Coordinates of C-alpha atoms in Angstrom, one line a residue:
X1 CA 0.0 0.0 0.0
X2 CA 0.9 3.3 -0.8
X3 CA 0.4 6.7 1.5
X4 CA 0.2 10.0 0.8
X5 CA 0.1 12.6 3.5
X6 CA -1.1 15.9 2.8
X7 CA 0.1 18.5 6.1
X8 CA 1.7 21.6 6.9
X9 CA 5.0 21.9 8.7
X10 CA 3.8 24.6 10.8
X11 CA 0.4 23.0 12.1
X12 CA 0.8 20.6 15.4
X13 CA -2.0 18.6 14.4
X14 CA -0.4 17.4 10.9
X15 CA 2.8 16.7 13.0
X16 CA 0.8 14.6 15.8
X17 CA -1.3 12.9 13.0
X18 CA 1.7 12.2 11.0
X19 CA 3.5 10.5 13.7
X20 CA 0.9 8.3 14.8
X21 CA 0.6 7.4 11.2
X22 CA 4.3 6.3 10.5
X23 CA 3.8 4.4 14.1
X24 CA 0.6 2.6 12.7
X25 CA 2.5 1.9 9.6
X26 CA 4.7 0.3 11.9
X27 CA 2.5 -2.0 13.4
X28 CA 0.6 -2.7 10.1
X29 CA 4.3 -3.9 8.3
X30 CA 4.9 -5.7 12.0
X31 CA 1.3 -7.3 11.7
X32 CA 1.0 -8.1 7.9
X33 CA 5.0 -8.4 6.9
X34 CA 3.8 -5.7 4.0
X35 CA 5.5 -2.4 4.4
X36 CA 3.3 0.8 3.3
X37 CA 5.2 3.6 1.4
X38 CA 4.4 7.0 2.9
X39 CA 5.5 10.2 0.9
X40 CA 4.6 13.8 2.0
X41 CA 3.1 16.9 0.1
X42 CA 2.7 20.1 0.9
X43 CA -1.2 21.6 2.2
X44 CA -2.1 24.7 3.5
X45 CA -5.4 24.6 6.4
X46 CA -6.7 27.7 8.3
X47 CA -7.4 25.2 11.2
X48 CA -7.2 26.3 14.4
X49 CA -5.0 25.4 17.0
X50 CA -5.6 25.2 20.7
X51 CA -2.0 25.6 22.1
X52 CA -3.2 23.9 25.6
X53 CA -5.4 20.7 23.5
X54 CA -2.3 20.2 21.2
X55 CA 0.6 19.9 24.5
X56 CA -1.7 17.5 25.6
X57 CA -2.4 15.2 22.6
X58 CA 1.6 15.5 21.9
X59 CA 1.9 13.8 25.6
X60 CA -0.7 11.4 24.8
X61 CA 1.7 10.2 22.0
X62 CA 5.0 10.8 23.7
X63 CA 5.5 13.9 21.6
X64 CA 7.7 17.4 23.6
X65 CA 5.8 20.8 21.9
X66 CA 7.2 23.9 22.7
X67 CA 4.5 26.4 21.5
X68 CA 5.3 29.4 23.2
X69 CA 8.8 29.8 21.4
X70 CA 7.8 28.9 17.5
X71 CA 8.5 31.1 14.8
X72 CA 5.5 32.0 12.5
X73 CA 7.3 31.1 8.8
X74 CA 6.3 30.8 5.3
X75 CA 6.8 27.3 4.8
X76 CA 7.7 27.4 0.7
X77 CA 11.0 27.0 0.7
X78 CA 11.0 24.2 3.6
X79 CA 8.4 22.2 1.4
X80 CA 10.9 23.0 -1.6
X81 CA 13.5 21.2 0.3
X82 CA 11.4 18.5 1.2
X83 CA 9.6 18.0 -2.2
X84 CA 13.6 17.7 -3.3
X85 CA 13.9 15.2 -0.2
X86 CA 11.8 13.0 -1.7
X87 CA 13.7 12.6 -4.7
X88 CA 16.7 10.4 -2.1
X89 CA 13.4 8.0 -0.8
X90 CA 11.0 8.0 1.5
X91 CA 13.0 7.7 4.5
X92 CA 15.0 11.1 4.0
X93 CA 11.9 12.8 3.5
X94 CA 10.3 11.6 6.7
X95 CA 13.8 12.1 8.2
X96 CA 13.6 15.6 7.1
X97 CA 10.1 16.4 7.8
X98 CA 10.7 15.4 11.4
X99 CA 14.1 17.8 11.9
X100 CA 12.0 20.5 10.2
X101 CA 8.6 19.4 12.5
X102 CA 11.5 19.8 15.6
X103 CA 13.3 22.1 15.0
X104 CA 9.5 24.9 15.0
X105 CA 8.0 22.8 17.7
X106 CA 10.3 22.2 19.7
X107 CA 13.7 24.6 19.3
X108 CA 11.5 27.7 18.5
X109 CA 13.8 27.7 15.0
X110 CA 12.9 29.9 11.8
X111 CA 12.2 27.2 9.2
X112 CA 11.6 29.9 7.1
X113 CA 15.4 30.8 7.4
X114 CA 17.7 29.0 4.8
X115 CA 20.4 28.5 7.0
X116 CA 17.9 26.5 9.1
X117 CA 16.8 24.6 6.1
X118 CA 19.9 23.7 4.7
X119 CA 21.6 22.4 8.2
X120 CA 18.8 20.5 8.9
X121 CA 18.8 19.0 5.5
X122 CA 22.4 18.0 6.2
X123 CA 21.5 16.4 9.1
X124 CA 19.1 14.0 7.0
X125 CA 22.3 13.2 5.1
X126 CA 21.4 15.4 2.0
X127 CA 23.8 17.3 0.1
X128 CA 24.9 20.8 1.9
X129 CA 25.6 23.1 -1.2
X130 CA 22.9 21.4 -3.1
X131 CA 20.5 22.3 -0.3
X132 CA 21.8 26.2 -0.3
X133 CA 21.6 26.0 -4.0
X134 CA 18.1 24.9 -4.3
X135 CA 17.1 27.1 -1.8
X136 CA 18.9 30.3 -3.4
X137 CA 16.5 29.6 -6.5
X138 CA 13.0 29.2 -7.2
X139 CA 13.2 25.1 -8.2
X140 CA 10.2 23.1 -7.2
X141 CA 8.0 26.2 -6.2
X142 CA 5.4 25.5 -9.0
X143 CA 5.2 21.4 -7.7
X144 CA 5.1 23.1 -4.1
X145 CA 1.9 25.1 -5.7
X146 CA 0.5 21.9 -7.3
X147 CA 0.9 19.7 -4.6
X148 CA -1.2 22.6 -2.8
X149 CA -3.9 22.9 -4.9
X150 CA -3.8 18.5 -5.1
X151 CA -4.8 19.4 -1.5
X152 CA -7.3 22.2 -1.8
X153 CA -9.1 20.0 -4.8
X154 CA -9.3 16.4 -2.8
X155 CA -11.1 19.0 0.1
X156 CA -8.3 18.4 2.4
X157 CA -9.4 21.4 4.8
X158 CA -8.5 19.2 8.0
X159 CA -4.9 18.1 8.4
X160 CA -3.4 16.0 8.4
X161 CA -5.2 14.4 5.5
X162 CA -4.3 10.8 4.2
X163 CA -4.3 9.0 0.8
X164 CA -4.3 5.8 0.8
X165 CA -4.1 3.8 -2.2
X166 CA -5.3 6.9 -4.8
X167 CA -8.9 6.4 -3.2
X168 CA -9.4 6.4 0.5
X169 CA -8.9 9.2 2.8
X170 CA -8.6 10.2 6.0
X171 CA -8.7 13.8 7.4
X172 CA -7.5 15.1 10.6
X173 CA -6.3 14.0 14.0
X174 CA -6.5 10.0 14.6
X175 CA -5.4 7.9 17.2
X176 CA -2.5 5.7 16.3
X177 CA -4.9 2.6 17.3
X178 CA -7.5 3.8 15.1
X179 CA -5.1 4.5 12.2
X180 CA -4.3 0.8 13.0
X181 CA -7.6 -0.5 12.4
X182 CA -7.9 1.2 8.9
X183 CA -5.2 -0.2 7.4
X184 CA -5.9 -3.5 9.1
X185 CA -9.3 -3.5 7.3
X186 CA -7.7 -2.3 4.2
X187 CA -5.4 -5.0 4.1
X188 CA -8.3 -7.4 4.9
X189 CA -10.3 -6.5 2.2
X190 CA -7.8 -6.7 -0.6
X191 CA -7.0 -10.1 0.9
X192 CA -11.1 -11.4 0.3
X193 CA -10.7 -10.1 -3.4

């Protein structure tokens, strides 16, 4: 199975949602032996965000926020870096989503600042001055736009919001158990076809 998850770096509830996701995925490859691909594009949601509800559903899942010391940011040129992340596998982009998701929630860092963007993409084990490069140009802004409006158009208002297989979806906040049971029953259905 394939996943695609639509969020925004700068929204808590795409980071929690995400996370319980990838740990669901776990337990789905641990359960059936099938691993499930996840990729992630970028989505834009005027949600709004409870700073007190989100510390505690991070705790729930073992997650540290720090919301009092996060930099509002234009997230363009972090989803250009991660839209180029994607092009080293699906493990560097989740890598890389998860410095970028630390590094606002919980350092209070500008991941609107290219220095920022670049050293975390190093840590991922990307390419420093290919990083800077990218960054210092405009490349992968119109698939950053697309992969916005892919959003908009599939009505994914509530992140995070999950593709699975090109034709089920789920939108918002789940538990990790209930993302579980979804792709338990999605993997029991294929198998009665």
């Amino acid at each position: 199975m394939k996943a695609v998850v639509f969020c925004d770096i700068t929204d808590p509830w795409s980071y929690l949602g995400a996370t319980r996701f990838e740990r669901a995925a776990a337990t789905y490859t641990i359960l059936t032996g099938e691993q499930l691909e996840i990729t992630y594009r970028a989505a834009v949601t005027a949600q709004s965000v409870d700073d007190a509800e989100a510390v505690a559903a991070a705790r729930i899942s073992g997650i540290e926020l720090n919301l009092e010391d996060r930099v509002p940011a234009d997230t363009a040129d972090a989803w250009r870096l991660v839209t180029w992340a994607a092009e080293s596998g699906d493990a560097t982009q989740r890598d890389l989503m998860h410095q970028l998701w630390r590094a606002h929630f919980l350092e209070g860092a500008d991941i609107a600042d290219h220095l920022v963007l670049a050293s975390r993409a190093a840590l991922v084990g990307l390419d420093l001055q290919t990083a800077e490069a990218l960054l210092a140009s405009t490349e992968l802004g119109e698939q950053v736009q697309r992969q916005r409006e892919t959003a908009d158009g599939l009505g994914a208002a509530t992140l995070p919001f999950v593709v699975i297989d090109g034709d089920r979806t789920l939108s918002g906040l789940m538990s990790q158990d209930d993302y579980v049971q979804v792709l338990g029953g999605l993997y029991r259905a294929r198998d009665d076809q």
